[in-house]
PDB file of C-alpha atoms and ligand atoms in Angstrom:
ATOM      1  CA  UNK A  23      73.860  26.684 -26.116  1.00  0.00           C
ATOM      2  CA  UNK A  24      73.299  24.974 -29.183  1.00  0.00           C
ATOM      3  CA  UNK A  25      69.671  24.606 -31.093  1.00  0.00           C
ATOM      4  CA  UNK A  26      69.379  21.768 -33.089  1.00  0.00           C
ATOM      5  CA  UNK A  27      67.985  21.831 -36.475  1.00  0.00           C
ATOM      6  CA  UNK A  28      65.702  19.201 -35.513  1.00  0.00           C
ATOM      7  CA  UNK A  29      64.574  21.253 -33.031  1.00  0.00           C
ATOM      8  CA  UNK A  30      64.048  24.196 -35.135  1.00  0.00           C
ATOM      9  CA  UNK A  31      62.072  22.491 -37.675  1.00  0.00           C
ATOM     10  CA  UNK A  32      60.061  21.133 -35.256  1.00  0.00           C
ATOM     11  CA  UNK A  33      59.641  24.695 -33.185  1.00  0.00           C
ATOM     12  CA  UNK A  34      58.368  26.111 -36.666  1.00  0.00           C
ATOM     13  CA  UNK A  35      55.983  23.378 -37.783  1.00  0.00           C
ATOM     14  CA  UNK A  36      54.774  22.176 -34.148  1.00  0.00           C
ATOM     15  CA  UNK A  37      51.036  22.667 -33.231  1.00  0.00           C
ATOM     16  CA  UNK A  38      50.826  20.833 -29.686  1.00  0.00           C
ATOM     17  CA  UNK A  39      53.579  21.903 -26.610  1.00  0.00           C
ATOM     18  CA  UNK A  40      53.192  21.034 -23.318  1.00  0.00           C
ATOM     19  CA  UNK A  41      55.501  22.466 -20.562  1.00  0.00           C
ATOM     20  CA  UNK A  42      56.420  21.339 -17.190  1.00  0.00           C
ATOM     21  CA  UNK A  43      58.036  24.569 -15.333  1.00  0.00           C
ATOM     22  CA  UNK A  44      59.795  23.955 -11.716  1.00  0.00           C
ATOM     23  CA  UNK A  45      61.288  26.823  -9.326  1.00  0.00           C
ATOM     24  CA  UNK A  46      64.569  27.609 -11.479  1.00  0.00           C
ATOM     25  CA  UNK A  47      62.346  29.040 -14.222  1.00  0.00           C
ATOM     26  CA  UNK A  48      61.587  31.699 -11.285  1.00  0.00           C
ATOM     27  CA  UNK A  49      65.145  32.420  -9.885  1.00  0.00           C
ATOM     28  CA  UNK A  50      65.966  34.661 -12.302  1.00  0.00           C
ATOM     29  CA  UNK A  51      62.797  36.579 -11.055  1.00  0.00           C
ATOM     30  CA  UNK A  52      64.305  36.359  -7.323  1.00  0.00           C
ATOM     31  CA  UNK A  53      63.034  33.352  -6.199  1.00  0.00           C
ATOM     32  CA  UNK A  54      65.120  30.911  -4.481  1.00  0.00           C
ATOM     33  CA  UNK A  55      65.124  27.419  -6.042  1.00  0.00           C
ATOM     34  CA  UNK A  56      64.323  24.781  -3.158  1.00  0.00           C
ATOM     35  CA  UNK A  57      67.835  22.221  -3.623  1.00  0.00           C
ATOM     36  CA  UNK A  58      71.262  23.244  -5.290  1.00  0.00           C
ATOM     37  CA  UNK A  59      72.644  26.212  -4.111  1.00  0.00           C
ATOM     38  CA  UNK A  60      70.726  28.922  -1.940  1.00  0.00           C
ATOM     39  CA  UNK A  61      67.849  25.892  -2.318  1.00  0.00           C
ATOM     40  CA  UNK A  62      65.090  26.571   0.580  1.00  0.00           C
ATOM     41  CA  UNK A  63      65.274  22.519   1.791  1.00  0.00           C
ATOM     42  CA  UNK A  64      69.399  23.309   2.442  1.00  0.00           C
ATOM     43  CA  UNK A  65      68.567  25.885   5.298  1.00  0.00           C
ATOM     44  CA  UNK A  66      64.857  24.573   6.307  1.00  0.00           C
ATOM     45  CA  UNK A  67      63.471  21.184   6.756  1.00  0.00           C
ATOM     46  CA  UNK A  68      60.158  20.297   4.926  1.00  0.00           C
ATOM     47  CA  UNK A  69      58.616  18.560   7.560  1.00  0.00           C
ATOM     48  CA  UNK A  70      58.469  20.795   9.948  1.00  0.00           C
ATOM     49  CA  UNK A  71      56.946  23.619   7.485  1.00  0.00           C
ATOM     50  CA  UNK A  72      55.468  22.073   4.430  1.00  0.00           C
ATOM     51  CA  UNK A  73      53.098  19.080   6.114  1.00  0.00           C
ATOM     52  CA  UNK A  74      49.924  18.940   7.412  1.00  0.00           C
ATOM     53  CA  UNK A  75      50.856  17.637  11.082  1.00  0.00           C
ATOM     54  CA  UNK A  76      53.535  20.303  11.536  1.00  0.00           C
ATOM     55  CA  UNK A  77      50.651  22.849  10.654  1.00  0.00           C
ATOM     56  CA  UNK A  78      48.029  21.385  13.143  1.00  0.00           C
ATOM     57  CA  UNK A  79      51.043  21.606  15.596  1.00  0.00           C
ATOM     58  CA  UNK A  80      52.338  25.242  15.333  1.00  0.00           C
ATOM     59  CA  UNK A  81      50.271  27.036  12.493  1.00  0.00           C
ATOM     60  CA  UNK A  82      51.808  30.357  13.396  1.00  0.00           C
ATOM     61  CA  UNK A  83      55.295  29.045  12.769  1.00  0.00           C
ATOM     62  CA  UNK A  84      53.808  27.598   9.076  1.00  0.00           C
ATOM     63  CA  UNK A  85      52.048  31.166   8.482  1.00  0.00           C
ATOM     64  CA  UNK A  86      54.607  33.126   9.350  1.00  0.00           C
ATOM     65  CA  UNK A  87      56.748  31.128   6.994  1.00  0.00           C
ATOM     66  CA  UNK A  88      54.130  31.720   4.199  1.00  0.00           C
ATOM     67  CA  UNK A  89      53.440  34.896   4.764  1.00  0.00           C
ATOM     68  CA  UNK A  90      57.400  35.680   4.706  1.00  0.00           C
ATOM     69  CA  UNK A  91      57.385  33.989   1.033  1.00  0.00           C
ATOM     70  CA  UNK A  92      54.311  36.008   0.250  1.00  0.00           C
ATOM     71  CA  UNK A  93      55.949  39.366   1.238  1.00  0.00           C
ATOM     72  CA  UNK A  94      59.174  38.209  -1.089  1.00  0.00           C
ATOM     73  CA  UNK A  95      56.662  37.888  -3.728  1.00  0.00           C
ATOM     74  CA  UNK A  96      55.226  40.855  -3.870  1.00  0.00           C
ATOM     75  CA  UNK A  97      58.765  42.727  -4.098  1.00  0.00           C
ATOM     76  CA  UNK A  98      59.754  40.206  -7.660  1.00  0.00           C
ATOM     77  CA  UNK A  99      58.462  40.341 -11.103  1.00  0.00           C
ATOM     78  CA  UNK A 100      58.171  38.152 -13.803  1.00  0.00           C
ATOM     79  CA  UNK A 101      60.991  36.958 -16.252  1.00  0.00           C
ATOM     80  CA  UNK A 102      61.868  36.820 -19.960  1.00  0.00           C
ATOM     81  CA  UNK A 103      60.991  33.197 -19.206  1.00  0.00           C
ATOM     82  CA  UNK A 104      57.607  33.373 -17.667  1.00  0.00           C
ATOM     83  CA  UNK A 105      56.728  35.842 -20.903  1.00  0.00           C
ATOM     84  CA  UNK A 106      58.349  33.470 -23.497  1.00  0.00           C
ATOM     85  CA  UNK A 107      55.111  31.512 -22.373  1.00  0.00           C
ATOM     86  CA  UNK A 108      52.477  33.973 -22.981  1.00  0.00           C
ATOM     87  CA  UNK A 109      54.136  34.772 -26.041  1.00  0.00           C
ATOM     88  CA  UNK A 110      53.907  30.199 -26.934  1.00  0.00           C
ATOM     89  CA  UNK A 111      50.214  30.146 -25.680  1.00  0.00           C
ATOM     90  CA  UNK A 112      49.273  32.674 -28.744  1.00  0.00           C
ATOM     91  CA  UNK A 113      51.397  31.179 -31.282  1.00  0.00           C
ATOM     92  CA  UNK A 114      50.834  26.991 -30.536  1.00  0.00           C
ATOM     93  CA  UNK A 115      46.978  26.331 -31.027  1.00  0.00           C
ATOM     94  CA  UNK A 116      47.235  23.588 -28.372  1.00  0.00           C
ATOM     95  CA  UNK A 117      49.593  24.951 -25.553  1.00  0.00           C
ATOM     96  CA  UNK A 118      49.629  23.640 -22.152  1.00  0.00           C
ATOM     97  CA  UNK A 119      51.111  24.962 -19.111  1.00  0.00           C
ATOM     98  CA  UNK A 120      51.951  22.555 -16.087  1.00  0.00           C
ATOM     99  CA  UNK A 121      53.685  24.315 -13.334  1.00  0.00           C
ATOM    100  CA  UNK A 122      54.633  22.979  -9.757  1.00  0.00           C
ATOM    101  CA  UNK A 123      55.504  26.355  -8.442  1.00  0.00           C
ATOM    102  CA  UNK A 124      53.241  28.137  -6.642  1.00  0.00           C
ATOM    103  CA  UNK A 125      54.492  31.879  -6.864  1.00  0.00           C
ATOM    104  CA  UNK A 126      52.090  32.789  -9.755  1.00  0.00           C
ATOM    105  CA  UNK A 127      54.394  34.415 -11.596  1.00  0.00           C
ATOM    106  CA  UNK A 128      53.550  32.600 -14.919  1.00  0.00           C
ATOM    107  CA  UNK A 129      49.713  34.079 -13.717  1.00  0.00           C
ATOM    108  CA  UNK A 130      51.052  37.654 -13.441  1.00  0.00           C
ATOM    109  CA  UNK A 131      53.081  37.512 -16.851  1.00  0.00           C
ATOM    110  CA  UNK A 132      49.727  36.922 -18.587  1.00  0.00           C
ATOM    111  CA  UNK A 133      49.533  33.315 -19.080  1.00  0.00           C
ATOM    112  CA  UNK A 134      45.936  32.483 -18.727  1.00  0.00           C
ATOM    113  CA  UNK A 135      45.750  29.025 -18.196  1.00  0.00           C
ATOM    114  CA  UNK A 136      48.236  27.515 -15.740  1.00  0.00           C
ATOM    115  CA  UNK A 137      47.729  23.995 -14.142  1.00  0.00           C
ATOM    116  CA  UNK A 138      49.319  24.439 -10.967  1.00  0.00           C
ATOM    117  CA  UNK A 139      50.296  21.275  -9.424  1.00  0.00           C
ATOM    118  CA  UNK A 140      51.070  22.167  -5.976  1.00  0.00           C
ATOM    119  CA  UNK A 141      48.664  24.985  -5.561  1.00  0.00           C
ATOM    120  CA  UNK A 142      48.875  28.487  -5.486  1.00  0.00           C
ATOM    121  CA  UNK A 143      50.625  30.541  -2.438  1.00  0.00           C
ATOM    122  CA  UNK A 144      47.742  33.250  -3.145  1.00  0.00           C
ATOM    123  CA  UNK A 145      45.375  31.404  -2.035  1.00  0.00           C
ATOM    124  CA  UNK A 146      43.775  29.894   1.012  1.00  0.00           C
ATOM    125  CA  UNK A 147      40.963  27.838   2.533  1.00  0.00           C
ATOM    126  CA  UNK A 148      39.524  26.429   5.525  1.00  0.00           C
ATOM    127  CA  UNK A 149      40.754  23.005   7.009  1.00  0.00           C
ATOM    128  CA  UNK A 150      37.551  22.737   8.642  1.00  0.00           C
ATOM    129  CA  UNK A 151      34.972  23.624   5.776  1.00  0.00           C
ATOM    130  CA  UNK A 152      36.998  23.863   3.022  1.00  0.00           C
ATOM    131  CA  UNK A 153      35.909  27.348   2.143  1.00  0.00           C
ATOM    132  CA  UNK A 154      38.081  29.625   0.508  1.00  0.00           C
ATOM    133  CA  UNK A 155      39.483  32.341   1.952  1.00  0.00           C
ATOM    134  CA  UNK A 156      40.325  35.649   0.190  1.00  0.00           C
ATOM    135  CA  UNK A 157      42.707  38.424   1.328  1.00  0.00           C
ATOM    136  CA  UNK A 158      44.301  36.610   4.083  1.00  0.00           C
ATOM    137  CA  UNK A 159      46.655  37.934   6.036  1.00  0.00           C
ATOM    138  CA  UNK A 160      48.990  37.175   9.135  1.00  0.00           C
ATOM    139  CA  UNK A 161      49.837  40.197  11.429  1.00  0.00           C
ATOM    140  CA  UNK A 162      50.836  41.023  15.091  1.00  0.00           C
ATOM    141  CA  UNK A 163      47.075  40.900  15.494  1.00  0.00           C
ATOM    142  CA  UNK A 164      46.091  37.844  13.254  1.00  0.00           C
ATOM    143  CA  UNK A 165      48.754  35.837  13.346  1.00  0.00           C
ATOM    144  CA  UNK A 166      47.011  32.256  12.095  1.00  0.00           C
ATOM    145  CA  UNK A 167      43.576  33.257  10.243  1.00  0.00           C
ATOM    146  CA  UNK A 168      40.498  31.833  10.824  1.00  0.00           C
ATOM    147  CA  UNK A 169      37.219  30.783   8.764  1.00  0.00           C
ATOM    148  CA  UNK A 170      35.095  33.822   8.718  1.00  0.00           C
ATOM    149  CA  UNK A 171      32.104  30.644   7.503  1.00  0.00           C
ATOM    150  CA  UNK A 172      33.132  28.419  10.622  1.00  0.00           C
ATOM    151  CA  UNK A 173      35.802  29.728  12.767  1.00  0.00           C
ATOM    152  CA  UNK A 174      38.080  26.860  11.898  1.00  0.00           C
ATOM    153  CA  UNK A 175      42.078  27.221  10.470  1.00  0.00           C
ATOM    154  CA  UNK A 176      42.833  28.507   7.142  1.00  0.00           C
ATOM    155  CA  UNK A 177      45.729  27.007   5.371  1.00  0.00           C
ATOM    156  CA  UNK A 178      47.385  28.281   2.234  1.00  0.00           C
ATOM    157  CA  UNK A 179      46.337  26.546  -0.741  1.00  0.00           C
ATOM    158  CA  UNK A 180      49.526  24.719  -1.642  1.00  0.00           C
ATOM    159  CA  UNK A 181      50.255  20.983  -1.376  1.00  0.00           C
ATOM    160  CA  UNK A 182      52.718  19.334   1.065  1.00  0.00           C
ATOM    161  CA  UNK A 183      54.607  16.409   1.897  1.00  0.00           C
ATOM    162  CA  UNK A 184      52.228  13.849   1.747  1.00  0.00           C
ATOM    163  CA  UNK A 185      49.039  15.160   0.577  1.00  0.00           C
ATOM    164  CA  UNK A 186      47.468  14.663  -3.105  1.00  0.00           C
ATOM    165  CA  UNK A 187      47.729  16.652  -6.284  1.00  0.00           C
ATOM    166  CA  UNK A 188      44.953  18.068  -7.654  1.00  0.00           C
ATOM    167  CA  UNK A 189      43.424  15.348  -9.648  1.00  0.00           C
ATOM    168  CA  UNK A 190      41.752  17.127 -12.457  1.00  0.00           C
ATOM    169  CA  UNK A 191      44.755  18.997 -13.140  1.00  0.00           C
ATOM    170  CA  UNK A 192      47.380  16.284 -13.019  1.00  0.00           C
ATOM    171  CA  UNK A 193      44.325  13.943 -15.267  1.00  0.00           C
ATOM    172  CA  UNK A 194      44.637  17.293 -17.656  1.00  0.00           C
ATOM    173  CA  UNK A 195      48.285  17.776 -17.347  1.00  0.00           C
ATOM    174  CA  UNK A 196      49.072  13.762 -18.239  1.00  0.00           C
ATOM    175  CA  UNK A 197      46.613  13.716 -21.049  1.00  0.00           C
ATOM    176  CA  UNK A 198      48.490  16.900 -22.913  1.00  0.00           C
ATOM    177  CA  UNK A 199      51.531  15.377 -22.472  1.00  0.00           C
ATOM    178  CA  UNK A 200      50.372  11.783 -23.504  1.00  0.00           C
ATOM    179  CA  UNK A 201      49.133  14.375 -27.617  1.00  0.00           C
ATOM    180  CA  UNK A 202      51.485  16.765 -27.503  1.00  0.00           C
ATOM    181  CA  UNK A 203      54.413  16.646 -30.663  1.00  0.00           C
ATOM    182  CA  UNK A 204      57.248  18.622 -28.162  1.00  0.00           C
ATOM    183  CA  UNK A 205      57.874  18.683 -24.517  1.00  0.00           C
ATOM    184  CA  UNK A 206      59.808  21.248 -22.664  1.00  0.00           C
ATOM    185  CA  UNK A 207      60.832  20.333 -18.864  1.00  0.00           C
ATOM    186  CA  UNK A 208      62.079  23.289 -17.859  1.00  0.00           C
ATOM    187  CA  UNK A 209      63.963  24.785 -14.040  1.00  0.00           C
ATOM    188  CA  UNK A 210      62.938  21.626 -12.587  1.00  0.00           C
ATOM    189  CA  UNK A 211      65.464  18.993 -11.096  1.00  0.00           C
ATOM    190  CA  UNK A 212      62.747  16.424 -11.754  1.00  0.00           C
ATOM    191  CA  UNK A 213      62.642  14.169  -8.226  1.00  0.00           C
ATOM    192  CA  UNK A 214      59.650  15.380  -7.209  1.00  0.00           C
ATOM    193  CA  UNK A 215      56.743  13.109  -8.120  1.00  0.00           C
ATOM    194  CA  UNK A 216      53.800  12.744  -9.675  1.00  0.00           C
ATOM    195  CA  UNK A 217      54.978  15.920 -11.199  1.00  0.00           C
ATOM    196  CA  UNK A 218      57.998  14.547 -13.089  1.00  0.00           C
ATOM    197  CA  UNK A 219      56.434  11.868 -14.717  1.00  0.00           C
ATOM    198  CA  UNK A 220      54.917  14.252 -16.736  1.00  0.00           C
ATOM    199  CA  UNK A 221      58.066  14.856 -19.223  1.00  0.00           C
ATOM    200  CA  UNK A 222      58.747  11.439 -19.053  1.00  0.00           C
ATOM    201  CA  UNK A 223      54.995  10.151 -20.125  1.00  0.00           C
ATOM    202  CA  UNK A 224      55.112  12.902 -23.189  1.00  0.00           C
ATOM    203  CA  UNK A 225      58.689  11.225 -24.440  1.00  0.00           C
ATOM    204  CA  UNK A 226      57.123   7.722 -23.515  1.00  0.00           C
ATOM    205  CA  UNK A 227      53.971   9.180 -25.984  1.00  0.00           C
ATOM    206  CA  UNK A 228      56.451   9.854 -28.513  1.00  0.00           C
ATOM    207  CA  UNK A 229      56.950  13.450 -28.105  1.00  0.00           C
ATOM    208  CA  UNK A 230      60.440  15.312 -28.547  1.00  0.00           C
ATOM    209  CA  UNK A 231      61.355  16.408 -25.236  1.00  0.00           C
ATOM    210  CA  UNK A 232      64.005  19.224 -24.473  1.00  0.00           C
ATOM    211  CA  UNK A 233      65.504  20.059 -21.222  1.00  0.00           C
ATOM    212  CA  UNK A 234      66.128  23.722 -19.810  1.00  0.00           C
ATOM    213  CA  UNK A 235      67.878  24.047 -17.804  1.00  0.00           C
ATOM    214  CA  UNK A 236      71.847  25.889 -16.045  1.00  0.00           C
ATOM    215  CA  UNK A 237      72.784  21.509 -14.592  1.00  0.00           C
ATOM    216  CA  UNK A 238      72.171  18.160 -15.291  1.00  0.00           C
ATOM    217  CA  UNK A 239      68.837  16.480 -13.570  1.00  0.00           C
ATOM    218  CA  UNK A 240      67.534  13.365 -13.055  1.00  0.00           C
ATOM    219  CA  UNK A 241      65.382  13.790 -16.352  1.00  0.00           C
ATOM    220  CA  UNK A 242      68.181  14.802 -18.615  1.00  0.00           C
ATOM    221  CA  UNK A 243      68.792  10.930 -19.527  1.00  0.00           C
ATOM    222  CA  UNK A 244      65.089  10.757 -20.981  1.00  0.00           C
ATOM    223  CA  UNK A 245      65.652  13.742 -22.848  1.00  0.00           C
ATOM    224  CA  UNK A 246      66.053  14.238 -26.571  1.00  0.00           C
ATOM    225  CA  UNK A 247      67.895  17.281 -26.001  1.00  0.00           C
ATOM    226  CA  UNK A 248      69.748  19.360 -23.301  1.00  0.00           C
ATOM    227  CA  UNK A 249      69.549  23.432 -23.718  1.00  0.00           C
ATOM    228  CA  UNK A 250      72.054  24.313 -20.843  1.00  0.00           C
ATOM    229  CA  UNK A 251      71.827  27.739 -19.415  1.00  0.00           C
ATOM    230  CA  UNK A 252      68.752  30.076 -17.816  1.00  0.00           C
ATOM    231  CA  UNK A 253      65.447  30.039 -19.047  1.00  0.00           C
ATOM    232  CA  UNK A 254      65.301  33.677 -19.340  1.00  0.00           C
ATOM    233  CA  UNK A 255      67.423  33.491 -22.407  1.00  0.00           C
ATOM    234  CA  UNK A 256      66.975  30.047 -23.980  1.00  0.00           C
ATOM    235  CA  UNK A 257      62.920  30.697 -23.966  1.00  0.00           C
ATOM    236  CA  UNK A 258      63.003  33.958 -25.553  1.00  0.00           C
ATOM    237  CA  UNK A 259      65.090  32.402 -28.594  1.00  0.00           C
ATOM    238  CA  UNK A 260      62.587  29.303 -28.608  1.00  0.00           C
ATOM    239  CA  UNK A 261      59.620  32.024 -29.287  1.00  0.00           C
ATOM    240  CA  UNK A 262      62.045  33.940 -31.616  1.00  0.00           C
ATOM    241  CA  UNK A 263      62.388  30.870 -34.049  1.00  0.00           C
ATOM    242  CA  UNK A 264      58.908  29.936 -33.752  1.00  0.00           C
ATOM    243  CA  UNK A 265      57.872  33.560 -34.654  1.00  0.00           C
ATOM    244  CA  UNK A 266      60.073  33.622 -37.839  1.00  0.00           C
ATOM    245  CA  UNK A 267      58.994  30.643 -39.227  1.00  0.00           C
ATOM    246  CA  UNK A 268      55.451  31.747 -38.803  1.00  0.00           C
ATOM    247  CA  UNK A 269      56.287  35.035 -40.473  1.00  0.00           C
ATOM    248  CA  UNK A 270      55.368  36.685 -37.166  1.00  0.00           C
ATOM    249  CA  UNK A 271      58.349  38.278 -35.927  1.00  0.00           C
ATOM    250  CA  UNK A 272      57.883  42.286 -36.466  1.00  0.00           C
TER     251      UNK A 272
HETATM  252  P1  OAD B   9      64.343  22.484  -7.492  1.00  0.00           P
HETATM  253  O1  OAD B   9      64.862  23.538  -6.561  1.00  0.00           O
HETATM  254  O2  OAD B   9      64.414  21.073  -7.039  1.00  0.00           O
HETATM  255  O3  OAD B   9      65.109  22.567  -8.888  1.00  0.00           O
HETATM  256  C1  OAD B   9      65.322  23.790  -9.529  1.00  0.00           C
HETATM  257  C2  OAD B   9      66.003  23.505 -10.851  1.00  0.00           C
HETATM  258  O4  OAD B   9      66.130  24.722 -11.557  1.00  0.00           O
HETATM  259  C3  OAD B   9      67.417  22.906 -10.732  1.00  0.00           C
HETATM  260  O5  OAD B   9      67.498  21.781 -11.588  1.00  0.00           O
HETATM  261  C4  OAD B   9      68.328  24.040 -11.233  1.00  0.00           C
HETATM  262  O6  OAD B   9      69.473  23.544 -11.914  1.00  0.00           O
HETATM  263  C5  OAD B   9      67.417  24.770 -12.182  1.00  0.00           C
HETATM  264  N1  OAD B   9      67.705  26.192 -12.413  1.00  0.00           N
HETATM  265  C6  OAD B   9      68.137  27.126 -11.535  1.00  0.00           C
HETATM  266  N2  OAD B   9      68.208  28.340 -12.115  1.00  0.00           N
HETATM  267  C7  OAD B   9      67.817  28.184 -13.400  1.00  0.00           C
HETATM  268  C8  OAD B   9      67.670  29.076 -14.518  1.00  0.00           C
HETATM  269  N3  OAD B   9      67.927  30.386 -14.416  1.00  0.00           N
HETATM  270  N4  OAD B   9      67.234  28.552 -15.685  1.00  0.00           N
HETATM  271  C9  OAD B   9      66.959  27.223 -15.809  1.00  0.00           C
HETATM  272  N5  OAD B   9      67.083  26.350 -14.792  1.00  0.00           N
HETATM  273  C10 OAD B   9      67.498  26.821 -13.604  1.00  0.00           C
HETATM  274  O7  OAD B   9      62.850  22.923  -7.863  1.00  0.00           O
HETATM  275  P2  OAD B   9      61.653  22.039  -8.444  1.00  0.00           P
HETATM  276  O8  OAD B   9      62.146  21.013  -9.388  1.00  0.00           O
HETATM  277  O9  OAD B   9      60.619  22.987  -8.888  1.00  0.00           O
HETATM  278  O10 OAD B   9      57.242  21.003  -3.970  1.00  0.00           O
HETATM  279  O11 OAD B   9      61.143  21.332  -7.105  1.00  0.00           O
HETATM  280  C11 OAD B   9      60.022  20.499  -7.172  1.00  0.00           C
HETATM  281  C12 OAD B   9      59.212  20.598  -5.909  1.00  0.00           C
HETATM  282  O12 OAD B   9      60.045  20.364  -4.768  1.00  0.00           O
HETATM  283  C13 OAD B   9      58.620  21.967  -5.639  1.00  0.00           C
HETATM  284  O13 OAD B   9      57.439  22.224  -6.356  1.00  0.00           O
HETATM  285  C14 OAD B   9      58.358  21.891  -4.165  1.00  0.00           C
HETATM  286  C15 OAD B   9      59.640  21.265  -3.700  1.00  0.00           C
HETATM  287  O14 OAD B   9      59.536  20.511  -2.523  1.00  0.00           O
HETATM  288  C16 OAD B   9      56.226  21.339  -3.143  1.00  0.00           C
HETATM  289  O15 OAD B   9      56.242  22.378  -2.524  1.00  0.00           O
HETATM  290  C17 OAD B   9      55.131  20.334  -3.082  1.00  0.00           C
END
């Protein structure tokens, strides 16, 4: 992997970054990616666990599913990757974060603002109230929650096929990308929209935007340049170069 010198002036002069992360940033963690190899969609199919009907149908086949990525979770840690981003959020005075995984592992590194696109697998509310619901939990005894406000299902907080994004936080995430000097798209295969657009808008804005990632996607033609290889290595050397120009590195 090769660093341009473009992009090292630009890593130790830039002031605004925005980042779009996607599940590969997390494999190195544990996490299996959801397409390419070992991808999640190869084995399961999305509509019958990640869609709102399928959940009013058989909830305790979508909790169980959840609550088997939940329990995966717990064993993994975060990445070189996820704390190259910590590290960029003290260094860039106008950092942004924009993440459409929902394993808050860039939460548990110590980033402390993430805009999570699809939610957060932590989390959960009520279908019926929309209440949210802390410390839920699927057992032999509970196996689909209910609203302790109103009785009705909880859901995890995440988004599926077919629903809406968060509006504030794609409005937020589309207006850093439409200011911000470089843009880093990075363990994402970029299909998956509204989400990818977000790359593409910052390069469309006139930003420099750099792909990380091990393969090719369907955002590496609007890229300025391609870092090939894992995230846990390339972003660590990003934060290295940015810390040396700044006279930071100890
Ligand atoms: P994908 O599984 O589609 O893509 C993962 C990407 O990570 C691929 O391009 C891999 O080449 C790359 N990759 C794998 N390991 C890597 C590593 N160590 N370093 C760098 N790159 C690596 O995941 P997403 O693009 O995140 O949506 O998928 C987007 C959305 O599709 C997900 O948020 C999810 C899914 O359906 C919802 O759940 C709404």
């Amino acid at each position: 992997m090769t660093i341009s010198q473009t992009l090292r002036t630009l890593l130790s002069t830039v002031r605004s970054v925005c980042v779009l992360t996607g599940a590969g940033i997390s494999a190195e963690s544990g996490v299996a990616t959801f397409r390419g190899d070992g991808g999640i969609w190869n084995k399961l199919r999305p509509e019958e666990l990640a869609n709102f009907d399928a959940f009013m149908r058989n909830p305790q086949l979508v909790w169980e599913w959840y609550s088997y990525r939940r329990t995966i979770l717990q064993d993994v840690r975060p990445n070189p990757g996820h704390t190259a981003f910590v590290r960029m959020e003290q260094l860039i005075p106008d950092f942004t974060l924009v993440t459409q995984n929902v394993d808050n592992l860039h939460r548990r590194a110590g980033s402390s603002r993430v805009l999570e696109l699809h939610g957060n697998i932590e989390r959960s509310y009520c279908v019926s109230c929309g209440t949210f619901a802390n410390d839920v939990h699927v057992s032999d005894e509970v196996q689909v929650p209910r609203c302790a406000a109103c009785g009705g299902l909880i859901r995890p907080d995440v988004v599926w096929f077919g629903e809406m994004l968060p509006q504030d936080e794609l409005d937020e995430a589309h207006e850093a990308a439409g200011r911000c000097e470089l843009c880093l798209s990075v363990g994402t295969s970029g299909v998956v929209y509204p989400a990818a657009g977000i790359p593409i808008h910052a390069r469309q804005a006139g930003a420099y935007l750099v792909e990380v990632n091990t393969e090719e996607t369907d955002l590496s033609r609007h890229a300025n340049e391609l870092l090939r290889g894992a995230s846990g290595t390339i972003l660590p050397e990003l934060v290295r170069i940015m810390e040396e120009s700044r006279g930071m590195n100890a």
